[in-house]
GROMACS .gro file of N, CA and C in nm:
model
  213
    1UNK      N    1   0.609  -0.904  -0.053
    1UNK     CA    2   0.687  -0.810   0.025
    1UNK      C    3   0.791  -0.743  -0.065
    2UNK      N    4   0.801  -0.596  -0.023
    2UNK     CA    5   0.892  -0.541  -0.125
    2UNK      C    6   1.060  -0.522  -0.022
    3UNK      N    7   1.163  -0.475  -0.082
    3UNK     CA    8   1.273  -0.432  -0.059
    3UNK      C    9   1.309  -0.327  -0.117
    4UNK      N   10   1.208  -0.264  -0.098
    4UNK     CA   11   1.237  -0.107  -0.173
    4UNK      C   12   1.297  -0.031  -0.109
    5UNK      N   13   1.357  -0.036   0.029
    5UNK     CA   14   1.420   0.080   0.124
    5UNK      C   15   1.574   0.009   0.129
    6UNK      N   16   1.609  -0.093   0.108
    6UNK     CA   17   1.748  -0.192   0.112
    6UNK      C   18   1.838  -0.145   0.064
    7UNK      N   19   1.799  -0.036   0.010
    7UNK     CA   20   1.924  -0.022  -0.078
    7UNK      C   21   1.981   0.187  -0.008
    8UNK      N   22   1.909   0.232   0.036
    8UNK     CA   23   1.922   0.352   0.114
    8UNK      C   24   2.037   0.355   0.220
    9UNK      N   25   2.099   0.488   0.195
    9UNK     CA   26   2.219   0.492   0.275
    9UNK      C   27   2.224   0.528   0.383
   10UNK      N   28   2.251   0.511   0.533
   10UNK     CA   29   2.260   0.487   0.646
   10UNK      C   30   2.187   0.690   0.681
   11UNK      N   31   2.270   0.721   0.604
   11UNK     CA   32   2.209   0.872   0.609
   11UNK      C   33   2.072   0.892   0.581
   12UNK      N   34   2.046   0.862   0.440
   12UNK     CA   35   1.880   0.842   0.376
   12UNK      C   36   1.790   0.787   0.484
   13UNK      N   37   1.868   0.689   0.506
   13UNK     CA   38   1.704   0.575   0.631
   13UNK      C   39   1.717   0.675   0.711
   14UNK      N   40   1.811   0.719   0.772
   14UNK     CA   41   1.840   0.806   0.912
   14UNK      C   42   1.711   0.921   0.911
   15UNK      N   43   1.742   0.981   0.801
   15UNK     CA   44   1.656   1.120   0.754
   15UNK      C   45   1.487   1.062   0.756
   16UNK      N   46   1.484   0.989   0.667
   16UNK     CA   47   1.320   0.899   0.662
   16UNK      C   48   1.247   0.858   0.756
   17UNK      N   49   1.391   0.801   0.853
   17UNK     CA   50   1.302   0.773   0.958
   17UNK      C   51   1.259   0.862   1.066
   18UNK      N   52   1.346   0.966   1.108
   18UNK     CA   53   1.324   1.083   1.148
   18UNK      C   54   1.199   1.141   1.116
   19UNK      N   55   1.191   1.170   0.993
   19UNK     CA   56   1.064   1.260   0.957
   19UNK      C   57   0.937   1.155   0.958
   20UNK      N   58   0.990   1.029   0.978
   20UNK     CA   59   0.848   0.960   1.008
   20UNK      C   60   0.795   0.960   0.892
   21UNK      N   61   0.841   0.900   0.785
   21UNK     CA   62   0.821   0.876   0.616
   21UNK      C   63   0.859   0.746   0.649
   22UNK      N   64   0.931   0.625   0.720
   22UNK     CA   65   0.895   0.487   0.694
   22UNK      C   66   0.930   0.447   0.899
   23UNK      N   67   0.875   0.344   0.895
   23UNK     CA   68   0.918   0.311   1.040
   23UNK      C   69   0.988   0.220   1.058
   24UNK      N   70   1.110   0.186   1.156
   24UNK     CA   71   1.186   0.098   1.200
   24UNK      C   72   1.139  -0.047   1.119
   25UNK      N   73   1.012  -0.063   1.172
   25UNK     CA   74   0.979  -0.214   1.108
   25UNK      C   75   0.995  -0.220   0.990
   26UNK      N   76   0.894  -0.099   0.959
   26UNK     CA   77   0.921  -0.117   0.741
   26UNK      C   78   1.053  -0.124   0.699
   27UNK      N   79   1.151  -0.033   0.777
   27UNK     CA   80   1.256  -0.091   0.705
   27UNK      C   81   1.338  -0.225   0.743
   28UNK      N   82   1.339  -0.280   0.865
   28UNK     CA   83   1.370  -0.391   0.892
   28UNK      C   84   1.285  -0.476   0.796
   29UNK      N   85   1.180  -0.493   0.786
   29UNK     CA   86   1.102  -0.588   0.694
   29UNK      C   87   1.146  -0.617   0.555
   30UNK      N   88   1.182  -0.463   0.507
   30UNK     CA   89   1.248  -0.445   0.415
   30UNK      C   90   1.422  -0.496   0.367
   31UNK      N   91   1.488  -0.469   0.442
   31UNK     CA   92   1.603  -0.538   0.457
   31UNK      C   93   1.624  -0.748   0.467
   32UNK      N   94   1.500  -0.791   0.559
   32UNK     CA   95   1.479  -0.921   0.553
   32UNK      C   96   1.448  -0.974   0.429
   33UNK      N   97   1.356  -0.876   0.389
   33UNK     CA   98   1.316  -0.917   0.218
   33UNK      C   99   1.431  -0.911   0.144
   34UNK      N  100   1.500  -0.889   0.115
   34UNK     CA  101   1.628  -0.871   0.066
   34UNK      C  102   1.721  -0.955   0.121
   35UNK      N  103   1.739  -0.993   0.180
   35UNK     CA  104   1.857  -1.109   0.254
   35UNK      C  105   1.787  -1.230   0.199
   36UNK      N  106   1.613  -1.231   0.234
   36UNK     CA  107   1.591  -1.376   0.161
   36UNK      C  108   1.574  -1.401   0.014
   37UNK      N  109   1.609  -1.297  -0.058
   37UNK     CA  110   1.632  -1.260  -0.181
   37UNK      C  111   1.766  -1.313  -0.262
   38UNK      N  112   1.832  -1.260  -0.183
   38UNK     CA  113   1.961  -1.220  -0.209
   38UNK      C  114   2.100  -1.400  -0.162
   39UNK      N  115   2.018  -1.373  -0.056
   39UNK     CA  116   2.131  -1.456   0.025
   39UNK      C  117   2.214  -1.624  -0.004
   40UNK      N  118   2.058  -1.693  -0.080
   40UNK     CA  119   2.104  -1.853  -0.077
   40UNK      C  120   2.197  -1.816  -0.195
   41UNK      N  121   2.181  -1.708  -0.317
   41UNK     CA  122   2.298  -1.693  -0.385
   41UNK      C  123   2.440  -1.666  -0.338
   42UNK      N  124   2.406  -1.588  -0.234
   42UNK     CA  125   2.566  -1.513  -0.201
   42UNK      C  126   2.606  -1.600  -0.077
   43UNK      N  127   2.504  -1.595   0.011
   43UNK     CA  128   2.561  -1.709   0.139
   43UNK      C  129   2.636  -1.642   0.189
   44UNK      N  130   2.608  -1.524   0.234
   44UNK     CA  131   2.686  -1.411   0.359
   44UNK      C  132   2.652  -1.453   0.485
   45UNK      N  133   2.550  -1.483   0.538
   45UNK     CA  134   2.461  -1.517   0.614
   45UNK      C  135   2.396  -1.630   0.719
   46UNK      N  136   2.479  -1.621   0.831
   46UNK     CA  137   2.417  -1.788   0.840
   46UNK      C  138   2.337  -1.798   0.904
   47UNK      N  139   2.286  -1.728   0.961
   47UNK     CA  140   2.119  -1.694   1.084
   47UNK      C  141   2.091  -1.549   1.073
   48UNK      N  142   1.985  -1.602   1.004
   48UNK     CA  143   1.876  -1.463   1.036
   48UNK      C  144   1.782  -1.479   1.115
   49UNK      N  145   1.806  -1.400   1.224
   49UNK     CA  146   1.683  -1.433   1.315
   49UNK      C  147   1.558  -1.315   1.321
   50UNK      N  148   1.418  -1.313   1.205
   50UNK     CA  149   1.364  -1.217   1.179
   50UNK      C  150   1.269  -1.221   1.314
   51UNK      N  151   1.246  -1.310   1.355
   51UNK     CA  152   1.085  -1.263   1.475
   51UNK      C  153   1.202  -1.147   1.569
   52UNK      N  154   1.357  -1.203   1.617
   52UNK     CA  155   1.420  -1.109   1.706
   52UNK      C  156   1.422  -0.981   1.665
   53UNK      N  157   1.439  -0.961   1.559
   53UNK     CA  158   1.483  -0.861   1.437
   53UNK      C  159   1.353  -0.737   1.447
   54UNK      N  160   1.268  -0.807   1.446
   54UNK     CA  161   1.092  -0.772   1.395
   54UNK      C  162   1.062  -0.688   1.529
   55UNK      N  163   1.114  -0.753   1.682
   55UNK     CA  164   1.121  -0.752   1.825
   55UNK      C  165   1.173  -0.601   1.801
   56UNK      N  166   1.321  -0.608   1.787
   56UNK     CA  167   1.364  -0.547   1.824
   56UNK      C  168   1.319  -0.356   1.736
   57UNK      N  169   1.300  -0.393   1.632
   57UNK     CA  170   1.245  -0.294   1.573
   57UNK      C  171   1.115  -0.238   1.613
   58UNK      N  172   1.055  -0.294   1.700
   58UNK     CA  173   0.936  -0.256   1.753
   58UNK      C  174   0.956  -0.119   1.880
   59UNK      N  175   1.089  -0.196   1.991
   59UNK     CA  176   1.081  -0.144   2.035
   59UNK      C  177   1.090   0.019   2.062
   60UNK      N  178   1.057   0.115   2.137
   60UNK     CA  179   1.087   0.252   2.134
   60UNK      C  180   1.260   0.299   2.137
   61UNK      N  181   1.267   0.408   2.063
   61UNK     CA  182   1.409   0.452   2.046
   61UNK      C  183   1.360   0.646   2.073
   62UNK      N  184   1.536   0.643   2.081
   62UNK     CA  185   1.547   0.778   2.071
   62UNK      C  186   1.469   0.872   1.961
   63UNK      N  187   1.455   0.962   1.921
   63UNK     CA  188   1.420   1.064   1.856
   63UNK      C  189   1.554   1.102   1.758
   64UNK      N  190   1.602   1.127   1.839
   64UNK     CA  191   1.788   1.168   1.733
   64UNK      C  192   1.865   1.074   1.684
   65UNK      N  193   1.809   0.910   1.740
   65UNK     CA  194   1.876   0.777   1.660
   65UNK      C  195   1.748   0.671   1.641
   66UNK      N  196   1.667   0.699   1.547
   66UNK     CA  197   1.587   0.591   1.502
   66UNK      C  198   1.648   0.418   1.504
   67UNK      N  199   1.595   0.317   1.528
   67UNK     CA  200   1.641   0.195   1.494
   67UNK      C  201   1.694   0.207   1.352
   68UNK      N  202   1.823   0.150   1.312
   68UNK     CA  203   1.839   0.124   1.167
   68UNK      C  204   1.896   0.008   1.151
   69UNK      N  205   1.849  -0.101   1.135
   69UNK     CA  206   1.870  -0.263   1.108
   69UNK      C  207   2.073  -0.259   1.057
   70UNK      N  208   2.106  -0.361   1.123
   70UNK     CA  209   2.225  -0.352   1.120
   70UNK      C  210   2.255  -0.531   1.054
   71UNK      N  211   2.370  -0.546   1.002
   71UNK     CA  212   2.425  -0.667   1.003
   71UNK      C  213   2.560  -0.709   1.100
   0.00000   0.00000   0.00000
């Protein structure tokens, strides 16, 4: 699994996801990959709950506010 979108700014995902160049999940997926990357070093984190996460990115959204994975 990659974390290639993790690092994109709230604007960037915004735009991407709009034009339907990555979807809610990919980037949620993306962001998880990166927390389990990242995290047992830094220990920001004390529950990640990805199946909710995965859920919730599935579901349908607006058009003018794509899902964008939050902490």
């Amino acid at each position: 699994m990659t974390d290639k979108n993790s690092d994109l700014t709230i604007h960037a995902a915004h735009e991407l996801l709009k034009a339907k160049k990555i979807s809610s999940v990919e980037l949620t997926k993306d962001y998880l990959s990166r927390i389990k990357a990242v995290d047992p070093q830094v220990r920001a984190i004390v529950t990640v709950t990805e199946e909710h996460a995965l859920q919730q990115a599935k579901k349908p959204t607006s058009v003018s506010l794509p899902a964008i994975p939050i902490l």
